[in-house]
PDB file of C-alpha atoms in Angstrom:
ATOM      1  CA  UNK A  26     -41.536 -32.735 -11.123  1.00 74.00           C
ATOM      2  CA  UNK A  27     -38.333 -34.378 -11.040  1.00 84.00           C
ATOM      3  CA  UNK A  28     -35.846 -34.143 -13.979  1.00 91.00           C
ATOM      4  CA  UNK A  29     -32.621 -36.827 -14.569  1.00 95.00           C
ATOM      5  CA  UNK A  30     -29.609 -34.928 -13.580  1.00 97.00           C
ATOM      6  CA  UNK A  31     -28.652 -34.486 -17.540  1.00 97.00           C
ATOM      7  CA  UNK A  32     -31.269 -32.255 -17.744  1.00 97.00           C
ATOM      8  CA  UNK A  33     -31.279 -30.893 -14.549  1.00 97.00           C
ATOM      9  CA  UNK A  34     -27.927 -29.532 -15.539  1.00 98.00           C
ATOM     10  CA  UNK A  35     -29.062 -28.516 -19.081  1.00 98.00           C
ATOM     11  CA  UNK A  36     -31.948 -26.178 -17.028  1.00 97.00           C
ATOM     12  CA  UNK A  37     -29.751 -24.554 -14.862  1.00 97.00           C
ATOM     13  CA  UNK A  38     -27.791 -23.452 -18.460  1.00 98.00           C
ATOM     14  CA  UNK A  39     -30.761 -21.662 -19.517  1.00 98.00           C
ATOM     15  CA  UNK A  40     -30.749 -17.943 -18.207  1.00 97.00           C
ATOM     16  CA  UNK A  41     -33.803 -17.006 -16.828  1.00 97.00           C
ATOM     17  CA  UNK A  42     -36.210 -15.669 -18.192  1.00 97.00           C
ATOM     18  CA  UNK A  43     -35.754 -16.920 -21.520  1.00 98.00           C
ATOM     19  CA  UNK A  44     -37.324 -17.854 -24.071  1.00 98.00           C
ATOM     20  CA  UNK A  45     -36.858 -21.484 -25.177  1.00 98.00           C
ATOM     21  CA  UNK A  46     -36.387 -24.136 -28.289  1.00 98.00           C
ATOM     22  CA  UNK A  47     -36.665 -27.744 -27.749  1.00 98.00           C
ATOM     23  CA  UNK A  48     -35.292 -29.707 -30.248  1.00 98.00           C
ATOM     24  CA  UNK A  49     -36.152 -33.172 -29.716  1.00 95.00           C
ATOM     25  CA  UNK A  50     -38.326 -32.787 -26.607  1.00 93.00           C
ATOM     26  CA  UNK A  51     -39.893 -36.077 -26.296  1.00 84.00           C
ATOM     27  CA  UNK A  52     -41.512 -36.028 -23.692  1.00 92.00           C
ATOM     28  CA  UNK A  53     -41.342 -31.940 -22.915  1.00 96.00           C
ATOM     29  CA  UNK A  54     -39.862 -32.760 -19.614  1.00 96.00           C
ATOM     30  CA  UNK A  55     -36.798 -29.880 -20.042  1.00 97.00           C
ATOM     31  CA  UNK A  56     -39.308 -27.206 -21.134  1.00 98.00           C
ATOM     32  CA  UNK A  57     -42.152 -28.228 -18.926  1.00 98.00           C
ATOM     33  CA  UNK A  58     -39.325 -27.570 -16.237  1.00 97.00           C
ATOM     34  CA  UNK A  59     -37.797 -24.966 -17.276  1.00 98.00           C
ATOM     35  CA  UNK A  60     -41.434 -22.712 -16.962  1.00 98.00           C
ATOM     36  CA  UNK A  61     -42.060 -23.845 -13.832  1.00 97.00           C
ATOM     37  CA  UNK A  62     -38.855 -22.819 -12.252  1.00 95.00           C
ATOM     38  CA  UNK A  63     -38.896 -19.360 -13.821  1.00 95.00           C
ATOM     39  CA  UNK A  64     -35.951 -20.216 -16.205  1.00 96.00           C
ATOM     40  CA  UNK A  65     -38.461 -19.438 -19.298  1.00 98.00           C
ATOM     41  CA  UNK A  66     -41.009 -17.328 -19.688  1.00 98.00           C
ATOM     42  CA  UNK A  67     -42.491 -19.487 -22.737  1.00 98.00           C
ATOM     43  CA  UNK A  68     -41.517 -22.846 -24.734  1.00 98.00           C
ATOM     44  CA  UNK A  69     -41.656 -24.708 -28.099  1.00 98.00           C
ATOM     45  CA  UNK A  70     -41.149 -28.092 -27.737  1.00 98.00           C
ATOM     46  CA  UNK A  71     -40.353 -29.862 -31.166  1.00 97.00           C
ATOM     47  CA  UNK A  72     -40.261 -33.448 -32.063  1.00 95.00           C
ATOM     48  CA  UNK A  73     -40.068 -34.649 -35.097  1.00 94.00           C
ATOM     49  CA  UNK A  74     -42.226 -38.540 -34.538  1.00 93.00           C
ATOM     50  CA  UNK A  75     -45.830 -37.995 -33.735  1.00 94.00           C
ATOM     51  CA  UNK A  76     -45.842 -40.627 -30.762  1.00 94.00           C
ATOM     52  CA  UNK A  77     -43.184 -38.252 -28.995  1.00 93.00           C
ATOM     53  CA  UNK A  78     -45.415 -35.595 -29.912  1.00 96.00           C
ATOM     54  CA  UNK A  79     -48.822 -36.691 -28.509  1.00 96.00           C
ATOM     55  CA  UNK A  80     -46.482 -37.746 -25.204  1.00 95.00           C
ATOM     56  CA  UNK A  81     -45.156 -33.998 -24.867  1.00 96.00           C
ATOM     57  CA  UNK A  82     -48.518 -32.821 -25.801  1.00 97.00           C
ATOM     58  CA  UNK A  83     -49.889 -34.853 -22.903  1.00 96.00           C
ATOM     59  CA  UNK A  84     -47.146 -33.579 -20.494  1.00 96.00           C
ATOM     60  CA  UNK A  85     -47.707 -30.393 -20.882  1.00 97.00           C
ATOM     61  CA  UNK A  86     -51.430 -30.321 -20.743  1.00 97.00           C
ATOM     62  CA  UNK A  87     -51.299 -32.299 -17.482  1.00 96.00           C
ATOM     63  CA  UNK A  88     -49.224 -29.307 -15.966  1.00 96.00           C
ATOM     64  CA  UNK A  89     -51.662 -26.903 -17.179  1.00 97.00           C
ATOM     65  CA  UNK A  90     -48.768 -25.091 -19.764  1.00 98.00           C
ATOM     66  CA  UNK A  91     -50.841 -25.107 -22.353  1.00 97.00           C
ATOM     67  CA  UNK A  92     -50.530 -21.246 -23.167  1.00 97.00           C
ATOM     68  CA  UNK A  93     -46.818 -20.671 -22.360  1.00 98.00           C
ATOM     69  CA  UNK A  94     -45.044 -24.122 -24.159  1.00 98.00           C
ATOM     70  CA  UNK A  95     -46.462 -24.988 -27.623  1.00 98.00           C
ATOM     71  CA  UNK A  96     -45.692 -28.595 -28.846  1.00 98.00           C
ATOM     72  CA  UNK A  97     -44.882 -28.763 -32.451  1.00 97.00           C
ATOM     73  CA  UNK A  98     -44.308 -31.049 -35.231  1.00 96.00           C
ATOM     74  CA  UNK A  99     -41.149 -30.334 -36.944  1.00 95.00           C
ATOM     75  CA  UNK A 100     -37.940 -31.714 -38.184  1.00 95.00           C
ATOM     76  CA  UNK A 101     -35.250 -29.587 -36.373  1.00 96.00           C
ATOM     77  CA  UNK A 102     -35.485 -26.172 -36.224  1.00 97.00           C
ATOM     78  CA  UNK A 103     -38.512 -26.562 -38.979  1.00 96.00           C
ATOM     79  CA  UNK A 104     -40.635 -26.399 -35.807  1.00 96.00           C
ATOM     80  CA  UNK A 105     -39.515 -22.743 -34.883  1.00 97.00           C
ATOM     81  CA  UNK A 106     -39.544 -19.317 -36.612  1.00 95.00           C
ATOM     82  CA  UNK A 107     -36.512 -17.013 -36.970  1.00 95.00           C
ATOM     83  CA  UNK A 108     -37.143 -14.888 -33.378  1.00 94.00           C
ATOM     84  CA  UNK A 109     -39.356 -16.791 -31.480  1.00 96.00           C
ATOM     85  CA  UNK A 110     -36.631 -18.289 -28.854  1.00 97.00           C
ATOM     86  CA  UNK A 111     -33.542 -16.614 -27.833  1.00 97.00           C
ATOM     87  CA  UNK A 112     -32.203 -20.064 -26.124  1.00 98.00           C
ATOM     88  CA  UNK A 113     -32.167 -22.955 -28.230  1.00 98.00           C
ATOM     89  CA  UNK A 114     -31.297 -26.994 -26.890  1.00 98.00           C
ATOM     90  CA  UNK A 115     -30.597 -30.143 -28.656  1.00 98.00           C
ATOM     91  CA  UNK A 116     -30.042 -32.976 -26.481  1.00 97.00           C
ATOM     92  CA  UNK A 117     -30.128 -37.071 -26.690  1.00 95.00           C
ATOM     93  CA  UNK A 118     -28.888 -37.366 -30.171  1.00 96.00           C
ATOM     94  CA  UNK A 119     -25.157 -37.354 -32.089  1.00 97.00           C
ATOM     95  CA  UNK A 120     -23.172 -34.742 -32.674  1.00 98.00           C
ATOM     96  CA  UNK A 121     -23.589 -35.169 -36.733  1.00 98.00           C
ATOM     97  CA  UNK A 122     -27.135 -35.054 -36.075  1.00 98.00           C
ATOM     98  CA  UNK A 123     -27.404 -32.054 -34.280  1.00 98.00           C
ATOM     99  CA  UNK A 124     -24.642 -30.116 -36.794  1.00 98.00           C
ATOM    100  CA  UNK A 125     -26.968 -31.052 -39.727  1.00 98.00           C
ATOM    101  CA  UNK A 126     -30.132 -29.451 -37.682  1.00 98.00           C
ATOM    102  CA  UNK A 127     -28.150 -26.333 -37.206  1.00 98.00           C
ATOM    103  CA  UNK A 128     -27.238 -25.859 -40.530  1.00 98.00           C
ATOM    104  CA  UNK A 129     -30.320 -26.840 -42.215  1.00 97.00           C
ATOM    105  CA  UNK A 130     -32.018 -24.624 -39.671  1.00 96.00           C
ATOM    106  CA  UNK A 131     -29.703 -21.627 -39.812  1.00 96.00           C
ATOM    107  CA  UNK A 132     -31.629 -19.037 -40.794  1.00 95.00           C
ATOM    108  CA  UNK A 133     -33.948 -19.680 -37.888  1.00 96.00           C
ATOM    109  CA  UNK A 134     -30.937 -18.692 -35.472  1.00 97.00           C
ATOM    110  CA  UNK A 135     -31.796 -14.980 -35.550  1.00 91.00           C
ATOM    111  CA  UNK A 136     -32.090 -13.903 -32.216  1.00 94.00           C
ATOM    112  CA  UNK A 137     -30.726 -16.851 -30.235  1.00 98.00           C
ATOM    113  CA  UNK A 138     -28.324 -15.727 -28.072  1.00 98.00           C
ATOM    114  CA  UNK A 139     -27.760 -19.509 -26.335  1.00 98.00           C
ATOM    115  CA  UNK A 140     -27.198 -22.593 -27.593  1.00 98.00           C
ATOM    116  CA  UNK A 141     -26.935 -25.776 -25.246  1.00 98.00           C
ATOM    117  CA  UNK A 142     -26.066 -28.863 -26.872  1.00 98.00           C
ATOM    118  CA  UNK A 143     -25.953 -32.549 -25.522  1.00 98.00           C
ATOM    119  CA  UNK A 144     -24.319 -34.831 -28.218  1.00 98.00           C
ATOM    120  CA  UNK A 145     -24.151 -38.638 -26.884  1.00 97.00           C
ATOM    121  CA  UNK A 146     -21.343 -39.017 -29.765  1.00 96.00           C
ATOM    122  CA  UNK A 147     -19.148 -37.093 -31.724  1.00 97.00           C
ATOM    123  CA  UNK A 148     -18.838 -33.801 -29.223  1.00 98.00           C
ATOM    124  CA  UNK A 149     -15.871 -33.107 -31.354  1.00 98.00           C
ATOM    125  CA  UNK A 150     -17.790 -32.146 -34.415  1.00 98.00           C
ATOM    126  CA  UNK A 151     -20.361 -29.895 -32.195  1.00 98.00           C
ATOM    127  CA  UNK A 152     -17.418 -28.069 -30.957  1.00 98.00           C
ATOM    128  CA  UNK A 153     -15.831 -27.673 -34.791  1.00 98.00           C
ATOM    129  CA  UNK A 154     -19.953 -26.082 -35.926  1.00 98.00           C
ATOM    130  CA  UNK A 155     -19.691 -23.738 -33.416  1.00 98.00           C
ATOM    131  CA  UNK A 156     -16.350 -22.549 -33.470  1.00 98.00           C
ATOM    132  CA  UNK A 157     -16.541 -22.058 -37.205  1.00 97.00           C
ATOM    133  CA  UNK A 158     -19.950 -20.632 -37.043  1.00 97.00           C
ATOM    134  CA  UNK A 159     -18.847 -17.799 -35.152  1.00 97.00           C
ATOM    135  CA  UNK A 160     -20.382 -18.950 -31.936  1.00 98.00           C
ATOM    136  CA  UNK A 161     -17.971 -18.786 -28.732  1.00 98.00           C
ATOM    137  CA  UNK A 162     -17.988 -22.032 -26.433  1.00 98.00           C
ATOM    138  CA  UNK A 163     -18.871 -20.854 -23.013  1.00 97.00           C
ATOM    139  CA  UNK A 164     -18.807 -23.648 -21.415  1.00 98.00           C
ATOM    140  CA  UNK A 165     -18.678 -27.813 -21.051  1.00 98.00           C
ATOM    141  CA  UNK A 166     -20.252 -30.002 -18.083  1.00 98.00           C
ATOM    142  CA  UNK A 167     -19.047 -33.612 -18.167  1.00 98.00           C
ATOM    143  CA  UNK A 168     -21.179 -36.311 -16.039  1.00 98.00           C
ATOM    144  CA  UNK A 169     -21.784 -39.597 -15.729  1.00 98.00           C
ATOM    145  CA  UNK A 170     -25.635 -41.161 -15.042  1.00 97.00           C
ATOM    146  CA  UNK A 171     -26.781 -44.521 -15.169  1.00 96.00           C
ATOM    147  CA  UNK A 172     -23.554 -46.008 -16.724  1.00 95.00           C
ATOM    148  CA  UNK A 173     -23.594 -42.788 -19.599  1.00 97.00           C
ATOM    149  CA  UNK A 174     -21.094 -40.242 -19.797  1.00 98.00           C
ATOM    150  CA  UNK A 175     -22.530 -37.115 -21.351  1.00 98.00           C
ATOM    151  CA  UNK A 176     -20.828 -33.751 -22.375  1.00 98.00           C
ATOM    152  CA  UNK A 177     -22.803 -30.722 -22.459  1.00 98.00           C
ATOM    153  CA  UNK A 178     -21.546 -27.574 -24.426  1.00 98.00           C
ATOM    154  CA  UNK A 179     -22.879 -24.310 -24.213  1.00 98.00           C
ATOM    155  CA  UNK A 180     -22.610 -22.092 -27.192  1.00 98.00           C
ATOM    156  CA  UNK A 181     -22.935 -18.278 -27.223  1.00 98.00           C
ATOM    157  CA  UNK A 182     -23.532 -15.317 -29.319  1.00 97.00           C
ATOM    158  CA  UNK A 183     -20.573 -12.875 -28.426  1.00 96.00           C
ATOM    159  CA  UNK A 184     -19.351 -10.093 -30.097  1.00 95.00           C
ATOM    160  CA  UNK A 185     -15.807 -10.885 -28.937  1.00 96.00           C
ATOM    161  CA  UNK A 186     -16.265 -14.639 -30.071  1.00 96.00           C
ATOM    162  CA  UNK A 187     -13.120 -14.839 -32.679  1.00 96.00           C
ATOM    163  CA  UNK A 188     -10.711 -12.882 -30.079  1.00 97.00           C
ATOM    164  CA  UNK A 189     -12.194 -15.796 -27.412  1.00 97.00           C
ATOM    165  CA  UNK A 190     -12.363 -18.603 -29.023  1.00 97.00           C
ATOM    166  CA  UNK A 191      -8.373 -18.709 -30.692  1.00 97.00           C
ATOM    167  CA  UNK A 192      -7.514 -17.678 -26.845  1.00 97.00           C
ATOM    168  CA  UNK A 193      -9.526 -20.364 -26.093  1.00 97.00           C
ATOM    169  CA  UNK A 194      -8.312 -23.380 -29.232  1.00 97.00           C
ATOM    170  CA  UNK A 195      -4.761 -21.899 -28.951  1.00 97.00           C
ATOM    171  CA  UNK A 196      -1.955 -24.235 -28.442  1.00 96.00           C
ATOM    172  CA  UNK A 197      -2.358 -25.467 -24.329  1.00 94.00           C
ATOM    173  CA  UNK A 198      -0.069 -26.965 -22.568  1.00 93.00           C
ATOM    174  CA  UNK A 199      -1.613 -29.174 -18.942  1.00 88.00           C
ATOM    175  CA  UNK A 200      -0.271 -32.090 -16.801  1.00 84.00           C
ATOM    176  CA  UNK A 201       2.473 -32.430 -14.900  1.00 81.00           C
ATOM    177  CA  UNK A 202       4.875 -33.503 -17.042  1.00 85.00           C
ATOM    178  CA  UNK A 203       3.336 -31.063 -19.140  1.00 89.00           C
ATOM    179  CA  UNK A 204       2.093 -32.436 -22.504  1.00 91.00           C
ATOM    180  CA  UNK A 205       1.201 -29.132 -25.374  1.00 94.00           C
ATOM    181  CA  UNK A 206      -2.736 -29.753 -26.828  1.00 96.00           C
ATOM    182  CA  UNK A 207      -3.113 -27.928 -30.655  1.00 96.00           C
ATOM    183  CA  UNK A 208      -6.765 -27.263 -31.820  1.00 97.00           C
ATOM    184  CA  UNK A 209      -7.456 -30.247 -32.796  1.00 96.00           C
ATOM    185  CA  UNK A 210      -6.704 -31.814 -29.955  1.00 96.00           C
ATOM    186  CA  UNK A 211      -8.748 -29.637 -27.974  1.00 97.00           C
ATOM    187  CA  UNK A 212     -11.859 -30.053 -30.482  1.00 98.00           C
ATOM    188  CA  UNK A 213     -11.522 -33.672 -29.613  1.00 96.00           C
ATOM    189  CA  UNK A 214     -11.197 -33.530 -25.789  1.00 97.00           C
ATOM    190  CA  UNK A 215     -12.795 -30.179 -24.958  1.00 97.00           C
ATOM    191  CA  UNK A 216     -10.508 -27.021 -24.010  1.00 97.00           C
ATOM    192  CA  UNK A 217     -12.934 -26.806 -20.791  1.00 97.00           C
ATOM    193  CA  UNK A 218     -12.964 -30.446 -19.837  1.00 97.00           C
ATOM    194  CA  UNK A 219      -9.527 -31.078 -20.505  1.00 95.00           C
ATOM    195  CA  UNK A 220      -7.890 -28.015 -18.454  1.00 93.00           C
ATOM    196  CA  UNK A 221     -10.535 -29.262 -15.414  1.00 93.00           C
ATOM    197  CA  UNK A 222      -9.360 -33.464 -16.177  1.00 92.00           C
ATOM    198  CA  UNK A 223     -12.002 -35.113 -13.758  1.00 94.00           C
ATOM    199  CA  UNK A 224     -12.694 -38.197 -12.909  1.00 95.00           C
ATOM    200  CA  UNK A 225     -15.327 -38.838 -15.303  1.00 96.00           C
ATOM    201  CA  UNK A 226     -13.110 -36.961 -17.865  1.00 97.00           C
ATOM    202  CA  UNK A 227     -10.166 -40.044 -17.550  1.00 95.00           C
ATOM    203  CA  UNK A 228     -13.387 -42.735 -17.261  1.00 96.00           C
ATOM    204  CA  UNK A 229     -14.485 -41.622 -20.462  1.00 97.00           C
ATOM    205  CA  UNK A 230     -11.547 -41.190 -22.546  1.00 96.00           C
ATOM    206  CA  UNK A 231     -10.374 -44.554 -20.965  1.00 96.00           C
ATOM    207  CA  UNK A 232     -13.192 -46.196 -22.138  1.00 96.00           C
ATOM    208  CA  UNK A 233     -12.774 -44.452 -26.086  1.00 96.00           C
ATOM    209  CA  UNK A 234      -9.026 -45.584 -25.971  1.00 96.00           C
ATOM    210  CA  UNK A 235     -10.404 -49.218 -25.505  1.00 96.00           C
ATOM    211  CA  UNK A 236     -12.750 -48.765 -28.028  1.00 94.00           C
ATOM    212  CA  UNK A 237      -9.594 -47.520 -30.093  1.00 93.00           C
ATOM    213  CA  UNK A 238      -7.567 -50.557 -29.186  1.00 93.00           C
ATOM    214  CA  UNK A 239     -10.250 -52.779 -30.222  1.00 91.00           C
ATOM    215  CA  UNK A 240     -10.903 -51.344 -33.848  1.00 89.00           C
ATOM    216  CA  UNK A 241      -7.012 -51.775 -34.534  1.00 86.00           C
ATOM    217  CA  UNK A 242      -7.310 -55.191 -33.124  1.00 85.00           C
ATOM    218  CA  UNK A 243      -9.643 -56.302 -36.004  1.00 83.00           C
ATOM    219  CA  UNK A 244      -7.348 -54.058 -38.331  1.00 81.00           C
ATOM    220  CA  UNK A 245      -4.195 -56.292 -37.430  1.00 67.00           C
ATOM    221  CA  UNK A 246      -6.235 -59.682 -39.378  1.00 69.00           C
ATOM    222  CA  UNK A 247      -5.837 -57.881 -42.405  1.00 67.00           C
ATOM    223  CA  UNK A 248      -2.701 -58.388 -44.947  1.00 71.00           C
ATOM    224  CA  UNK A 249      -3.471 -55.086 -47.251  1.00 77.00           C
ATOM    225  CA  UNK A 250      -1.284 -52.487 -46.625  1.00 80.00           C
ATOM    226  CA  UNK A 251      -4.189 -49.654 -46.609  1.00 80.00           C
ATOM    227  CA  UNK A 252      -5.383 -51.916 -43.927  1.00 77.00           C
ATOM    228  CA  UNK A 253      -2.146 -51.590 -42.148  1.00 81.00           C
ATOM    229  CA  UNK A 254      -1.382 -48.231 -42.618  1.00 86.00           C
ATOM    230  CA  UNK A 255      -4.884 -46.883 -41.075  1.00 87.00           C
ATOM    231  CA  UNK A 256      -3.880 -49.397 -37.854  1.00 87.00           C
ATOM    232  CA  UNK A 257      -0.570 -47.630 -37.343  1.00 89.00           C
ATOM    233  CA  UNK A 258      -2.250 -44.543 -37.358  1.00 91.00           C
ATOM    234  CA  UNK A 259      -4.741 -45.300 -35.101  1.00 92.00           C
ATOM    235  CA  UNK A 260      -2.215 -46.829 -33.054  1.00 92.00           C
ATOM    236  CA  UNK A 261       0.001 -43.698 -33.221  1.00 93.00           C
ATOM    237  CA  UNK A 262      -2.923 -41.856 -32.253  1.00 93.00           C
ATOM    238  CA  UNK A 263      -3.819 -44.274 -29.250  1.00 95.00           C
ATOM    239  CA  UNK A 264      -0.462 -43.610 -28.064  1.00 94.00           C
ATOM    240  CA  UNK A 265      -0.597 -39.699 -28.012  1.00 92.00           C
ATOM    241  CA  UNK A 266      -4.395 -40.143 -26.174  1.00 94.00           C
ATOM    242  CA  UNK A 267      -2.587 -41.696 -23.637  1.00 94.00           C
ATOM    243  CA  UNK A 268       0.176 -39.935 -23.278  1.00 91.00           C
ATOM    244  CA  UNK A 269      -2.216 -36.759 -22.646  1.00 93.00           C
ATOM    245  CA  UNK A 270      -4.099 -38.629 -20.118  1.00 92.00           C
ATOM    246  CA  UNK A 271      -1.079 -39.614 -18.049  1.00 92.00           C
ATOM    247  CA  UNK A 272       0.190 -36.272 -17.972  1.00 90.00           C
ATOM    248  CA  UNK A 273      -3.047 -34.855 -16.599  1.00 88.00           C
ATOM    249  CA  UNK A 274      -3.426 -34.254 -12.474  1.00 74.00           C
ATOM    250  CA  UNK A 275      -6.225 -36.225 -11.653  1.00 63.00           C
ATOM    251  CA  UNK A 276      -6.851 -39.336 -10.640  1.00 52.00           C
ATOM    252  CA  UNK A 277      -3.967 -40.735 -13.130  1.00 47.00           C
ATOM    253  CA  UNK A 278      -4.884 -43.919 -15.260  1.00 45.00           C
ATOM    254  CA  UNK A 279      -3.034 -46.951 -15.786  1.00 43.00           C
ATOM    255  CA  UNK A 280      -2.812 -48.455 -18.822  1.00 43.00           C
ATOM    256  CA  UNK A 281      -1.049 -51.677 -17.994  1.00 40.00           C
TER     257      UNK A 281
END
């Protein structure tokens, strides 16, 4: 069995010997995985649509996992009880999304010690959940497949996570010339990803600094002046986006 290399990645977060949560399996191909290799010991995959559900269901009988991953139908963390996984993941969906699963589900948290969370949008509000949940940010894989640029975070229980994580959101300063990052500037670009700056790292932010550009384009045909006071704040913020991506080592962009 062959997984994409988003999930590959995503498996090789999950300690082994765990115990794992699914949240929006689809087709069960991350937990089917996962048991094979030895990184869990037993799965719940949970999807929330039944056609998703029959397709996992069918995955995982074809592998012969019946008895260690059960396929449930659930919305979020409804599919779970409090201490049946200790390593929870939520991939393929925005960030909003997967904040409101974690809070509706919160109670069924007990005894996770992992989260690993794949937003396709709005990372930055993953990052905020966590950090004011208590939970430390481990870590933050950035990669590009078939045109996509995803950002995984990984989310601990620590006991040390308030000493860690204002080390970790304090005010940074990267690049050469240097450029200073405050905490929300590091919620937006990822303390982890930003301090590393790859390649896909500039390609994405590029790419959201067009995006940028464009939305204050279609601000500028407007004559209110809410209308152009929100597009010279976007375009102040443009500006400081690319001032912290010039200033950071690798492969430099040009925004000419």
């Amino acid at each position: 069995m062959k997984l994409s290399q988003r999930l590959n990645t995503i498996c090789k977060l999950i300690p082994p010997g765990s115990r794992l949560a699914d949240i929006g399996s689809d087709h069960a191909l991350l937990p089917t995985y996962a048991v094979q290799e030895g990184r869990a010991v037993s799965a719940i995959a949970g999807e929330v649509n039944r056609g998703p559900y029959d397709a996992a269901a069918k995955q995982v009988a074809e592998a012969g996992l019946q008895d260690k991953i059960s396929v449930r139908l659930g919305d979020g963390l409804a599919a779970i009880q409090p201490g049946e996984a200790d390593v929870i993941t939520v991939a393929g969906m925005g960030g909003a999304l997967i904040v409101r699963i974690l809070t509706e589900g919160k109670a069924k948290l007990e005894g996770v010690s992992r989260l690993i969370l794949q937003p396709n949008v709005g990372e930055d509000l993953v990052r905020r959940w966590l950090l004011e949940e208590g939970w430390l940010l481990r870590g933050e894989t950035i990669l590009e497949e078939d045109g996509k640029i995803y950002e995984i975070l990984t989310g601990d229980r620590s006991e040390s996570a308030e000493k860690e994580n204002a080390e970790l959101y304090a005010d940074t300063t990267v690049g050469e010339p240097s450029v200073t990052l405050d905490r929300e500037q590091l919620l937006d670009f990822g303390p982890f990803l930003v301090r590393a700056a790859s390649p896909v790292f500039h390609k994405k932010w590029i790419g959201e600094i067009a995006k940028l550009e464009r939305v204050a384009g279609s601000m500028g045909r407007s004559d209110s002046e809410d209308a152009k006071g929100k597009k010279e704040a976007l375009e102040r913020h443009i500006e400081v986006l690319k001032e912290v991506l010039a200033c950071l080592p690798k492969d430099k962009p040009s925004f000419n």
